[in-house]
Amino acid sequence: LSGWGRKLIARAESIARERGCDFATTFVMDWEYLPFFQKLGYIIEGQYTGYQNASRQFRFRKSLIQ
């Protein structure tokens, strides 16, 4: 793959820093891209249950302060 996801997240984080944001958050379902966000330095901040097929939603957070 060409790394578009990584490039997109890096650009979004750059814009957030330019606008004075201290952190970024995202919500990801357990069947989506958990390892992807973890590789980019996001940590699990919360977990939500009660979804269809016993799926879980995770809230990820990453500090943007350098």
mmCIF file of N, CA, C and O in Angstrom:
data_model
loop_
_atom_site.group_PDB
_atom_site.id
_atom_site.type_symbol
_atom_site.label_atom_id
_atom_site.label_comp_id
_atom_site.label_asym_id
_atom_site.label_seq_id
_atom_site.Cartn_x
_atom_site.Cartn_y
_atom_site.Cartn_z
ATOM 1 N N LEU A 1 0.832 -1.192 0.000
ATOM 2 C CA LEU A 1 0.000 0.000 0.000
ATOM 3 C C LEU A 1 0.866 1.240 0.000
ATOM 4 O O LEU A 1 2.038 1.211 0.360
ATOM 5 N N SER A 2 0.275 2.350 -0.336
ATOM 6 C CA SER A 2 1.048 3.572 -0.522
ATOM 7 C C SER A 2 1.139 4.462 0.712
ATOM 8 O O SER A 2 1.725 5.531 0.652
ATOM 9 N N GLY A 3 0.542 4.072 1.828
ATOM 10 C CA GLY A 3 0.659 4.865 3.050
ATOM 11 C C GLY A 3 -0.250 6.067 3.130
ATOM 12 O O GLY A 3 0.016 7.001 3.892
ATOM 13 N N TRP A 4 -1.329 6.064 2.372
ATOM 14 C CA TRP A 4 -2.237 7.217 2.379
ATOM 15 C C TRP A 4 -2.873 7.464 3.741
ATOM 16 O O TRP A 4 -3.066 8.609 4.138
ATOM 17 N N GLY A 5 -3.222 6.408 4.449
ATOM 18 C CA GLY A 5 -3.833 6.590 5.770
ATOM 19 C C GLY A 5 -2.894 7.297 6.727
ATOM 20 O O GLY A 5 -3.276 8.238 7.426
ATOM 21 N N ARG A 6 -1.649 6.868 6.754
ATOM 22 C CA ARG A 6 -0.633 7.490 7.608
ATOM 23 C C ARG A 6 -0.424 8.957 7.221
ATOM 24 O O ARG A 6 -0.328 9.834 8.080
ATOM 25 N N LYS A 7 -0.385 9.233 5.917
ATOM 26 C CA LYS A 7 -0.206 10.608 5.433
ATOM 27 C C LYS A 7 -1.392 11.485 5.814
ATOM 28 O O LYS A 7 -1.217 12.646 6.207
ATOM 29 N N LEU A 8 -2.586 10.945 5.693
ATOM 30 C CA LEU A 8 -3.798 11.697 6.022
ATOM 31 C C LEU A 8 -3.834 12.059 7.508
ATOM 32 O O LEU A 8 -4.113 13.214 7.871
ATOM 33 N N ILE A 9 -3.528 11.102 8.369
ATOM 34 C CA ILE A 9 -3.522 11.361 9.811
ATOM 35 C C ILE A 9 -2.438 12.372 10.163
ATOM 36 O O ILE A 9 -2.662 13.294 10.957
ATOM 37 N N ALA A 10 -1.245 12.236 9.564
ATOM 38 C CA ALA A 10 -0.154 13.177 9.828
ATOM 39 C C ALA A 10 -0.554 14.599 9.437
ATOM 40 O O ALA A 10 -0.262 15.557 10.170
ATOM 41 N N ARG A 11 -1.236 14.757 8.319
ATOM 42 C CA ARG A 11 -1.676 16.092 7.885
ATOM 43 C C ARG A 11 -2.738 16.648 8.823
ATOM 44 O O ARG A 11 -2.694 17.830 9.182
ATOM 45 N N ALA A 12 -3.680 15.818 9.234
ATOM 46 C CA ALA A 12 -4.710 16.264 10.174
ATOM 47 C C ALA A 12 -4.078 16.699 11.498
ATOM 48 O O ALA A 12 -4.462 17.725 12.074
ATOM 49 N N GLU A 13 -3.091 15.947 11.974
ATOM 50 C CA GLU A 13 -2.404 16.313 13.217
ATOM 51 C C GLU A 13 -1.634 17.613 13.047
ATOM 52 O O GLU A 13 -1.601 18.446 13.951
ATOM 53 N N SER A 14 -1.028 17.823 11.889
ATOM 54 C CA SER A 14 -0.299 19.057 11.612
ATOM 55 C C SER A 14 -1.229 20.269 11.639
ATOM 56 O O SER A 14 -0.913 21.298 12.250
ATOM 57 N N ILE A 15 -2.370 20.143 11.015
ATOM 58 C CA ILE A 15 -3.357 21.227 11.018
ATOM 59 C C ILE A 15 -3.832 21.504 12.439
ATOM 60 O O ILE A 15 -3.968 22.656 12.849
ATOM 61 N N ALA A 16 -4.069 20.430 13.197
ATOM 62 C CA ALA A 16 -4.521 20.597 14.589
ATOM 63 C C ALA A 16 -3.471 21.351 15.405
ATOM 64 O O ALA A 16 -3.814 22.238 16.197
ATOM 65 N N ARG A 17 -2.198 21.016 15.230
ATOM 66 C CA ARG A 17 -1.126 21.731 15.949
ATOM 67 C C ARG A 17 -1.101 23.213 15.555
ATOM 68 O O ARG A 17 -0.954 24.081 16.414
ATOM 69 N N GLU A 18 -1.236 23.491 14.263
ATOM 70 C CA GLU A 18 -1.249 24.869 13.776
ATOM 71 C C GLU A 18 -2.382 25.665 14.414
ATOM 72 O O GLU A 18 -2.257 26.874 14.619
ATOM 73 N N ARG A 19 -3.457 24.996 14.731
ATOM 74 C CA ARG A 19 -4.627 25.657 15.324
ATOM 75 C C ARG A 19 -4.596 25.654 16.853
ATOM 76 O O ARG A 19 -5.557 26.035 17.496
ATOM 77 N N GLY A 20 -3.503 25.170 17.421
ATOM 78 C CA GLY A 20 -3.331 25.224 18.865
ATOM 79 C C GLY A 20 -3.901 24.060 19.647
ATOM 80 O O GLY A 20 -4.039 24.151 20.863
ATOM 81 N N CYS A 21 -4.215 22.974 18.993
ATOM 82 C CA CYS A 21 -4.755 21.810 19.695
ATOM 83 C C CYS A 21 -3.640 21.072 20.440
ATOM 84 O O CYS A 21 -2.524 20.956 19.942
ATOM 85 N N ASP A 22 -3.946 20.597 21.630
ATOM 86 C CA ASP A 22 -2.981 19.859 22.444
ATOM 87 C C ASP A 22 -3.069 18.348 22.252
ATOM 88 O O ASP A 22 -2.141 17.627 22.573
ATOM 89 N N PHE A 23 -4.203 17.860 21.760
ATOM 90 C CA PHE A 23 -4.377 16.425 21.564
ATOM 91 C C PHE A 23 -5.380 16.167 20.452
ATOM 92 O O PHE A 23 -6.132 17.051 20.057
ATOM 93 N N ALA A 24 -5.362 14.925 19.965
ATOM 94 C CA ALA A 24 -6.313 14.470 18.954
ATOM 95 C C ALA A 24 -7.046 13.259 19.503
ATOM 96 O O ALA A 24 -6.472 12.475 20.266
ATOM 97 N N THR A 25 -8.295 13.105 19.124
ATOM 98 C CA THR A 25 -9.069 11.933 19.522
ATOM 99 C C THR A 25 -9.765 11.349 18.293
ATOM 100 O O THR A 25 -10.007 12.035 17.304
ATOM 101 N N THR A 26 -10.054 10.074 18.387
ATOM 102 C CA THR A 26 -10.845 9.410 17.358
ATOM 103 C C THR A 26 -11.570 8.228 17.992
ATOM 104 O O THR A 26 -11.141 7.719 19.032
ATOM 105 N N PHE A 27 -12.658 7.843 17.399
ATOM 106 C CA PHE A 27 -13.418 6.679 17.845
ATOM 107 C C PHE A 27 -13.309 5.597 16.784
ATOM 108 O O PHE A 27 -13.477 5.871 15.594
ATOM 109 N N VAL A 28 -13.005 4.376 17.212
ATOM 110 C CA VAL A 28 -12.787 3.270 16.288
ATOM 111 C C VAL A 28 -13.514 2.028 16.815
ATOM 112 O O VAL A 28 -13.410 1.706 18.002
ATOM 113 N N MET A 29 -14.219 1.337 15.935
ATOM 114 C CA MET A 29 -14.864 0.087 16.324
ATOM 115 C C MET A 29 -13.822 -1.029 16.376
ATOM 116 O O MET A 29 -12.790 -0.963 15.712
ATOM 117 N N ASP A 30 -14.091 -2.066 17.153
ATOM 118 C CA ASP A 30 -13.114 -3.145 17.342
ATOM 119 C C ASP A 30 -12.809 -3.904 16.057
ATOM 120 O O ASP A 30 -11.780 -4.546 15.943
ATOM 121 N N TRP A 31 -13.658 -3.811 15.063
ATOM 122 C CA TRP A 31 -13.426 -4.519 13.807
ATOM 123 C C TRP A 31 -12.778 -3.612 12.761
ATOM 124 O O TRP A 31 -12.608 -3.982 11.611
ATOM 125 N N GLU A 32 -12.376 -2.414 13.185
ATOM 126 C CA GLU A 32 -11.741 -1.487 12.241
ATOM 127 C C GLU A 32 -10.223 -1.488 12.417
ATOM 128 O O GLU A 32 -9.612 -2.534 12.401
ATOM 129 N N TYR A 33 -9.634 -0.360 12.633
ATOM 130 C CA TYR A 33 -8.187 -0.177 12.517
ATOM 131 C C TYR A 33 -7.479 0.058 13.845
ATOM 132 O O TYR A 33 -6.654 0.962 13.955
ATOM 133 N N LEU A 34 -7.754 -0.741 14.837
ATOM 134 C CA LEU A 34 -7.120 -0.555 16.143
ATOM 135 C C LEU A 34 -5.594 -0.538 16.064
ATOM 136 O O LEU A 34 -4.962 0.405 16.549
ATOM 137 N N PRO A 35 -4.955 -1.542 15.455
ATOM 138 C CA PRO A 35 -3.485 -1.544 15.409
ATOM 139 C C PRO A 35 -2.909 -0.354 14.636
ATOM 140 O O PRO A 35 -1.848 0.146 14.980
ATOM 141 N N PHE A 36 -3.618 0.097 13.627
ATOM 142 C CA PHE A 36 -3.160 1.244 12.838
ATOM 143 C C PHE A 36 -2.988 2.468 13.724
ATOM 144 O O PHE A 36 -1.934 3.113 13.712
ATOM 145 N N PHE A 37 -4.010 2.797 14.500
ATOM 146 C CA PHE A 37 -3.926 3.977 15.361
ATOM 147 C C PHE A 37 -2.913 3.780 16.487
ATOM 148 O O PHE A 37 -2.222 4.719 16.874
ATOM 149 N N GLN A 38 -2.799 2.580 16.998
ATOM 150 C CA GLN A 38 -1.804 2.318 18.039
ATOM 151 C C GLN A 38 -0.393 2.516 17.495
ATOM 152 O O GLN A 38 0.465 3.072 18.181
ATOM 153 N N LYS A 39 -0.132 2.107 16.266
ATOM 154 C CA LYS A 39 1.184 2.310 15.655
ATOM 155 C C LYS A 39 1.505 3.792 15.476
ATOM 156 O O LYS A 39 2.664 4.177 15.455
ATOM 157 N N LEU A 40 0.476 4.610 15.345
ATOM 158 C CA LEU A 40 0.667 6.045 15.171
ATOM 159 C C LEU A 40 0.774 6.786 16.500
ATOM 160 O O LEU A 40 0.845 8.011 16.517
ATOM 161 N N GLY A 41 0.771 6.041 17.601
ATOM 162 C CA GLY A 41 0.955 6.663 18.910
ATOM 163 C C GLY A 41 -0.312 6.993 19.667
ATOM 164 O O GLY A 41 -0.261 7.640 20.709
ATOM 165 N N TYR A 42 -1.447 6.543 19.174
ATOM 166 C CA TYR A 42 -2.712 6.776 19.877
ATOM 167 C C TYR A 42 -2.869 5.727 20.972
ATOM 168 O O TYR A 42 -2.504 4.572 20.793
ATOM 169 N N ILE A 43 -3.405 6.159 22.105
ATOM 170 C CA ILE A 43 -3.650 5.232 23.214
ATOM 171 C C ILE A 43 -5.151 5.128 23.460
ATOM 172 O O ILE A 43 -5.899 6.077 23.218
ATOM 173 N N ILE A 44 -5.573 3.968 23.942
ATOM 174 C CA ILE A 44 -6.994 3.765 24.244
ATOM 175 C C ILE A 44 -7.320 4.510 25.526
ATOM 176 O O ILE A 44 -6.712 4.304 26.566
ATOM 177 N N GLU A 45 -8.291 5.409 25.427
ATOM 178 C CA GLU A 45 -8.710 6.220 26.560
ATOM 179 C C GLU A 45 -10.042 5.732 27.125
ATOM 180 O O GLU A 45 -10.348 5.962 28.287
ATOM 181 N N GLY A 46 -10.822 5.060 26.322
ATOM 182 C CA GLY A 46 -12.116 4.569 26.776
ATOM 183 C C GLY A 46 -12.618 3.464 25.881
ATOM 184 O O GLY A 46 -12.148 3.290 24.754
ATOM 185 N N GLN A 47 -13.570 2.707 26.409
ATOM 186 C CA GLN A 47 -14.145 1.584 25.673
ATOM 187 C C GLN A 47 -15.650 1.569 25.936
ATOM 188 O O GLN A 47 -16.078 1.722 27.076
ATOM 189 N N TYR A 48 -16.414 1.405 24.881
ATOM 190 C CA TYR A 48 -17.865 1.449 24.990
ATOM 191 C C TYR A 48 -18.455 0.163 24.424
ATOM 192 O O TYR A 48 -18.028 -0.309 23.376
ATOM 193 N N THR A 49 -19.426 -0.388 25.136
ATOM 194 C CA THR A 49 -20.062 -1.637 24.724
ATOM 195 C C THR A 49 -21.536 -1.397 24.433
ATOM 196 O O THR A 49 -22.029 -0.285 24.545
ATOM 197 N N GLY A 50 -22.227 -2.471 24.078
ATOM 198 C CA GLY A 50 -23.659 -2.379 23.834
ATOM 199 C C GLY A 50 -24.014 -2.294 22.364
ATOM 200 O O GLY A 50 -25.145 -1.971 22.010
ATOM 201 N N TYR A 51 -23.065 -2.578 21.518
ATOM 202 C CA TYR A 51 -23.303 -2.529 20.088
ATOM 203 C C TYR A 51 -23.709 -3.905 19.568
ATOM 204 O O TYR A 51 -23.490 -4.919 20.213
ATOM 205 N N GLN A 52 -24.241 -3.910 18.379
ATOM 206 C CA GLN A 52 -24.677 -5.145 17.731
ATOM 207 C C GLN A 52 -23.504 -6.122 17.602
ATOM 208 O O GLN A 52 -22.358 -5.723 17.407
ATOM 209 N N ASN A 53 -23.795 -7.398 17.738
ATOM 210 C CA ASN A 53 -22.803 -8.477 17.634
ATOM 211 C C ASN A 53 -21.692 -8.357 18.682
ATOM 212 O O ASN A 53 -20.556 -8.765 18.441
ATOM 213 N N ALA A 54 -22.003 -7.783 19.822
ATOM 214 C CA ALA A 54 -21.057 -7.615 20.931
ATOM 215 C C ALA A 54 -19.821 -6.808 20.536
ATOM 216 O O ALA A 54 -18.759 -6.945 21.135
ATOM 217 N N SER A 55 -19.953 -5.960 19.526
ATOM 218 C CA SER A 55 -18.849 -5.098 19.116
ATOM 219 C C SER A 55 -18.568 -4.059 20.197
ATOM 220 O O SER A 55 -19.428 -3.747 21.018
ATOM 221 N N ARG A 56 -17.352 -3.542 20.174
ATOM 222 C CA ARG A 56 -16.955 -2.494 21.110
ATOM 223 C C ARG A 56 -16.406 -1.302 20.327
ATOM 224 O O ARG A 56 -15.831 -1.462 19.267
ATOM 225 N N GLN A 57 -16.594 -0.131 20.901
ATOM 226 C CA GLN A 57 -16.041 1.083 20.321
ATOM 227 C C GLN A 57 -14.952 1.593 21.251
ATOM 228 O O GLN A 57 -15.125 1.585 22.469
ATOM 229 N N PHE A 58 -13.842 2.016 20.673
ATOM 230 C CA PHE A 58 -12.728 2.519 21.460
ATOM 231 C C PHE A 58 -12.510 3.993 21.167
ATOM 232 O O PHE A 58 -12.592 4.422 20.020
ATOM 233 N N ARG A 59 -12.231 4.751 22.224
ATOM 234 C CA ARG A 59 -11.840 6.149 22.065
ATOM 235 C C ARG A 59 -10.332 6.195 22.198
ATOM 236 O O ARG A 59 -9.761 5.759 23.190
ATOM 237 N N PHE A 60 -9.677 6.726 21.176
ATOM 238 C CA PHE A 60 -8.227 6.880 21.155
ATOM 239 C C PHE A 60 -7.861 8.341 21.365
ATOM 240 O O PHE A 60 -8.591 9.238 20.947
ATOM 241 N N ARG A 61 -6.694 8.563 21.965
ATOM 242 C CA ARG A 61 -6.206 9.916 22.192
ATOM 243 C C ARG A 61 -4.694 9.941 21.962
ATOM 244 O O ARG A 61 -3.990 8.990 22.298
ATOM 245 N N LYS A 62 -4.226 11.044 21.403
ATOM 246 C CA LYS A 62 -2.794 11.227 21.182
ATOM 247 C C LYS A 62 -2.423 12.665 21.517
ATOM 248 O O LYS A 62 -3.080 13.611 21.053
ATOM 249 N N SER A 63 -1.382 12.841 22.294
ATOM 250 C CA SER A 63 -0.875 14.176 22.592
ATOM 251 C C SER A 63 -0.221 14.751 21.349
ATOM 252 O O SER A 63 0.515 14.067 20.636
ATOM 253 N N LEU A 64 -0.498 16.020 21.073
ATOM 254 C CA LEU A 64 0.109 16.701 19.943
ATOM 255 C C LEU A 64 1.180 17.695 20.384
ATOM 256 O O LEU A 64 1.760 18.398 19.560
ATOM 257 N N ILE A 65 1.439 17.737 21.664
ATOM 258 C CA ILE A 65 2.469 18.627 22.205
ATOM 259 C C ILE A 65 3.822 18.001 21.977
ATOM 260 O O ILE A 65 4.046 16.850 22.362
ATOM 261 N N GLN A 66 4.714 18.732 21.397
ATOM 262 C CA GLN A 66 6.034 18.177 21.063
ATOM 263 C C GLN A 66 7.075 18.511 22.087
ATOM 264 O O GLN A 66 7.064 19.342 22.845
#
